[in-house]
Every structure is written in C-alpha cells, then in structure tokens.
Amino acid sequence: MMRYFSTCRCAMILAAALFSAASSVFAGDYQSYYTQLPVSISEPAAPVIPAHTLSVTDFGAVGDGVQDNTEAFAKAISALVKKRGGHLNVPAGIYLCGMISLKDNIDLHLERNAMILFSPDKKDFLKVDKTTGKLADKATPGISASKRRNVSITGEGIIDGNGEWWRAVKRSKMSDVEWKAYTDLGGVVTDNGSLWYPFNLKYFDNIAADELAQEKMRTHLIRLTDCENVLIKGVTVQNAPKFHIVPQRCKNVIIDGVTVRCPWNAQNGDGIDLMQCQEVLIVNNTVDVGDDGICMKGGVGKEGLKYGPCQNILIQDNTVFHAHGGFVIGSEFSGGMFNIVVRKNMFSSTDTGLRFKSGAGRGGKTGNIFISDIYMSDIKDQAVVFETSYADRPVGSSGQSAKPQAEDFIPDFSDIHIKNVVCRDVKTAVAARGTIDMIHDITIEDCVFYSFMQDKKIDNPAMITFKNVKFHTYQQK
C-alpha cells in the first residue's frame, strides 16, 4: 500500500513539473499596484504562453534590412499554432516585413538589437481576396490579432511602422530641410502649399485613386481586437502610420515598460489608445508622440453603446513627453468611461495635461474617475481642459466644425476627481468650455498651478469645485 501511494505521488509530482514546463505565465508583480485604490478595480489576468520556443530565422528570415520576411513570420506562427502556442523569437537584426497576424497562445519576442521594420510599400498591407484576387480597400495594421486569447509582444527590440511613407505632413510643422526631404520623394503638394501627401511617390505605387482617398487608408501599427489576456512589455514601438498601440474591445490588458515614440509633428500619431477595453493596467511606459499620449476612447453613437465602456483601468508611473494630451478621454466615448484611476504620472512638454474632449453625437457618461499625484511642466495650453464642442477634422479638411450627427449623444463629463497635481509653466491652468449639463460634479483639490497667462477660463463656475488649490502667475515688473 505504501509503495502504491509513493508511486502515485511521484507520478503526480512529475505531471505537475511537466505542466509547469509546458507553460509560462507573464505575471510580473502587479498586485502591489492594486492597493489603496479609491475604487475597486480587479487585476488583469496575464497571458499564459506554452514554453515552446522557435526562432523566425529557422523559417528563412534574414535580418539584413533587405529581404522580405513576411512569409517567414507566417510560417513560424503556423508552426507554433501546431504546437498550441509558444514563443516566437526575433534575434538581433533588421527584419523587413509586411503584415504579421498573431494567434492564440503566442508571444512575439524581440531580442535586444532586433527590429521589425514594416515595409514602405503600402500594397504589402492590403489583403488579397481569395475569390476575386483583388486587393482589399482597407489596409491591415502591421501587427494584428482578432478574437484571440493569450497574446503577448515582449522583449527589448524595436517595432517600426515606417510611417513617413503613409502620413501627410503640414508645411507649418516642417523646417525647410525637412520639407525638402519629403518633396524629394515625389508626392503631391496642395495648391496652397500647406500640405504634402505621400501620393505619386517616386518609388512605390499608389493604393487609392487620389491622395485624399489614400489618406483615409492609413492604418495603425499594432491593433488587437476582441482579444483576452494581452501583454505588451519592454519593446519600443515607433513611427506608426497612424496610432501606435490600439487594444480594441479587449479584456485583461497589460502594457508595461514600453517606449512609444514618433516625430512631434506626425499627423494623428497617438501613442496608446484604449478602445472600449476592460481590466487594463498601463504602467512604467514612456510616450513621446505627435498626437494624444495615453487616450481612452469609447465609440460613437449607437455603436459605442453596443460594445460597452472603457472600465476598470489603472494608469500609473508613466511619463509622457510631447503629446496633444498626457491623459485623454475622447473625443468619442458614447459607450462610457467608468472606474478609471490615473496616478503618479509625469507630463513634460505636452500641449495639454489632462484633456477631456468630445462633442454632440460622440459623447457619453463618465463615472468613478480618480486622478491624483500628477506632475506637469512646460505645458503649452491647459493643464486641465474640458471641451464639449470637439469635432474630428481629417487632415486636409476645411477646418470647419462638422455638424453633429446625433443630438442624443451629448457629452456628460461628471464624477471626475482630480487631486494632488503640481504644474509649473502652463498657459492656462484650468479651462472648461460647455454647459452645466455637460460638465458638472468635477472636483479639483490640493493642487498647485503656475501659469504664465491665466489661472481659470471656465464658462460656468458651477461646473468645477475647487478646494485648497493654489494658482500662481508670473508678475509683471
């Protein structure tokens, strides 16, 4: 009997060891972030990745910056799918590539000095219809995953979107040297000389009939849609055609220690955009981009209601350098924004610090939003701003505000609590533009603002309650 028990026990231990070897969990020590929160938020589940490891070079990839490695990545991912997942290792080198589609239980791991450089040829991001043989009329992101579980992108390498081949540029944001570098590529300059489009280039074919149609085909660099258990950790993500990191309708998302960067004048160059995600942790990241830094979006109109809110999100220990806003809600958030904690972040040289923007037809409700221990310096416009007449204006538009599409989706910014903010050098400390039914029950307390123009510009003083807030300005001699 004793011998039988010992044999069974040994078998159980061996089975447990084999199971442990078969899977690896990216669990970092995130539990400590979830202490002393002002609202209950559950910690996101980390992805579980089988222990199998393959190198993309085993499938013919060459990191010489010349060879197209799209097929090698696809073959390597297919091989891991047959093993029910694992780690796809990218060693040092520059791997030119087209679309990469991640599957269940796969970690894309970039070693130090490894770069995935996405192709400058836009056609490489148009899928081919298997029935007709025609190219799609929408571009696919560089890295994508749809309806997947346990997906991660990790390592010390770089993911570069080659966005300069996609983005229009404004003459007003370019030096003479930069402008000449773009026009030397060919392209189209508008009649008034204010815009350059990467259309009719010397080296690559167009993918649309005209420059405006092609502009609308710009795609994100990393987009993960309807996925569960997502981790992006350690990598540098840069130079996107449009937004850089876009989890959309995902649950259990961790973005940790990532550097997101692009030129300050990159059109629509958002850093991290969460779209109707739940259970999210964004920590230890550095963002330096051309548009919003860390942004929450919640859909437009009825579609926004259909897919629900951004909810249960913790954003902590991040640094945002250039961006239109350090932390942003909007412009679209019809699905709502609830249970969001933003604390212990630094914004330096952003256009605005805390930015809440929306407009009729795009708005929704907010609740249980707590922002604290934010440190700002050299802020171009406002430290805190509420804007309820925002309209999306694509590059090249006339600049006229678009007419609201629906009057029943009015912004309702409320139950937002801002505390312990220190801001040095800002044009206007706090601004709010709208009506009392769109901006109300906002509290700002225990803050210090040092502005060089004015302390407050608020349409209705009842919108915001101030408590122990100190406003300082430069004094004229």
Short mmCIF file of N, CA, C and O in Angstrom, two decimals, residues 426-430 451-457 471 473:
data_model
loop_
_atom_site.label_atom_id
_atom_site.label_comp_id
_atom_site.label_asym_id
_atom_site.label_seq_id
_atom_site.Cartn_x
_atom_site.Cartn_y
_atom_site.Cartn_z
N VAL A 426 2.39 76.80 -17.48
CA VAL A 426 1.29 76.44 -18.35
C VAL A 426 0.58 77.73 -18.76
O VAL A 426 0.57 78.71 -18.00
N LYS A 427 0.02 77.76 -19.94
CA LYS A 427 -0.66 78.97 -20.40
C LYS A 427 -1.90 79.25 -19.55
O LYS A 427 -2.07 80.35 -19.00
N THR A 428 -2.79 78.26 -19.43
CA THR A 428 -3.99 78.38 -18.61
C THR A 428 -4.07 77.15 -17.72
O THR A 428 -3.95 76.02 -18.21
N ALA A 429 -4.31 77.34 -16.43
CA ALA A 429 -4.31 76.20 -15.51
C ALA A 429 -5.50 75.29 -15.77
O ALA A 429 -5.34 74.09 -16.00
N VAL A 430 -6.72 75.83 -15.71
CA VAL A 430 -7.93 75.01 -15.86
C VAL A 430 -8.89 75.71 -16.81
O VAL A 430 -9.19 76.90 -16.64
N SER A 451 0.90 79.39 -13.83
CA SER A 451 0.59 79.70 -15.23
C SER A 451 1.23 81.01 -15.64
O SER A 451 1.49 81.88 -14.81
N PHE A 452 1.48 81.15 -16.94
CA PHE A 452 2.08 82.39 -17.43
C PHE A 452 1.06 83.29 -18.13
O PHE A 452 1.42 84.33 -18.67
N MET A 453 -0.24 82.90 -18.13
CA MET A 453 -1.25 83.79 -18.69
C MET A 453 -2.44 83.95 -17.75
O MET A 453 -2.74 85.05 -17.29
N GLN A 454 -3.14 82.86 -17.41
CA GLN A 454 -4.32 82.99 -16.55
C GLN A 454 -4.53 81.69 -15.78
O GLN A 454 -4.09 80.62 -16.18
N ASP A 455 -5.25 81.81 -14.66
CA ASP A 455 -5.49 80.62 -13.85
C ASP A 455 -6.68 79.81 -14.35
O ASP A 455 -6.59 78.60 -14.51
N LYS A 456 -7.81 80.45 -14.60
CA LYS A 456 -9.01 79.72 -15.00
C LYS A 456 -9.71 80.39 -16.18
O LYS A 456 -9.73 81.61 -16.28
N LYS A 457 -10.28 79.54 -17.03
CA LYS A 457 -11.13 80.02 -18.12
C LYS A 457 -12.30 79.04 -18.22
O LYS A 457 -12.28 78.07 -18.96
N PHE A 471 -3.17 79.00 -7.17
CA PHE A 471 -2.85 79.47 -8.51
C PHE A 471 -1.78 80.55 -8.42
O PHE A 471 -1.92 81.51 -7.67
N THR A 473 0.94 83.03 -10.88
CA THR A 473 1.27 83.51 -12.22
C THR A 473 2.51 84.38 -12.14
O THR A 473 2.91 84.87 -11.07
#
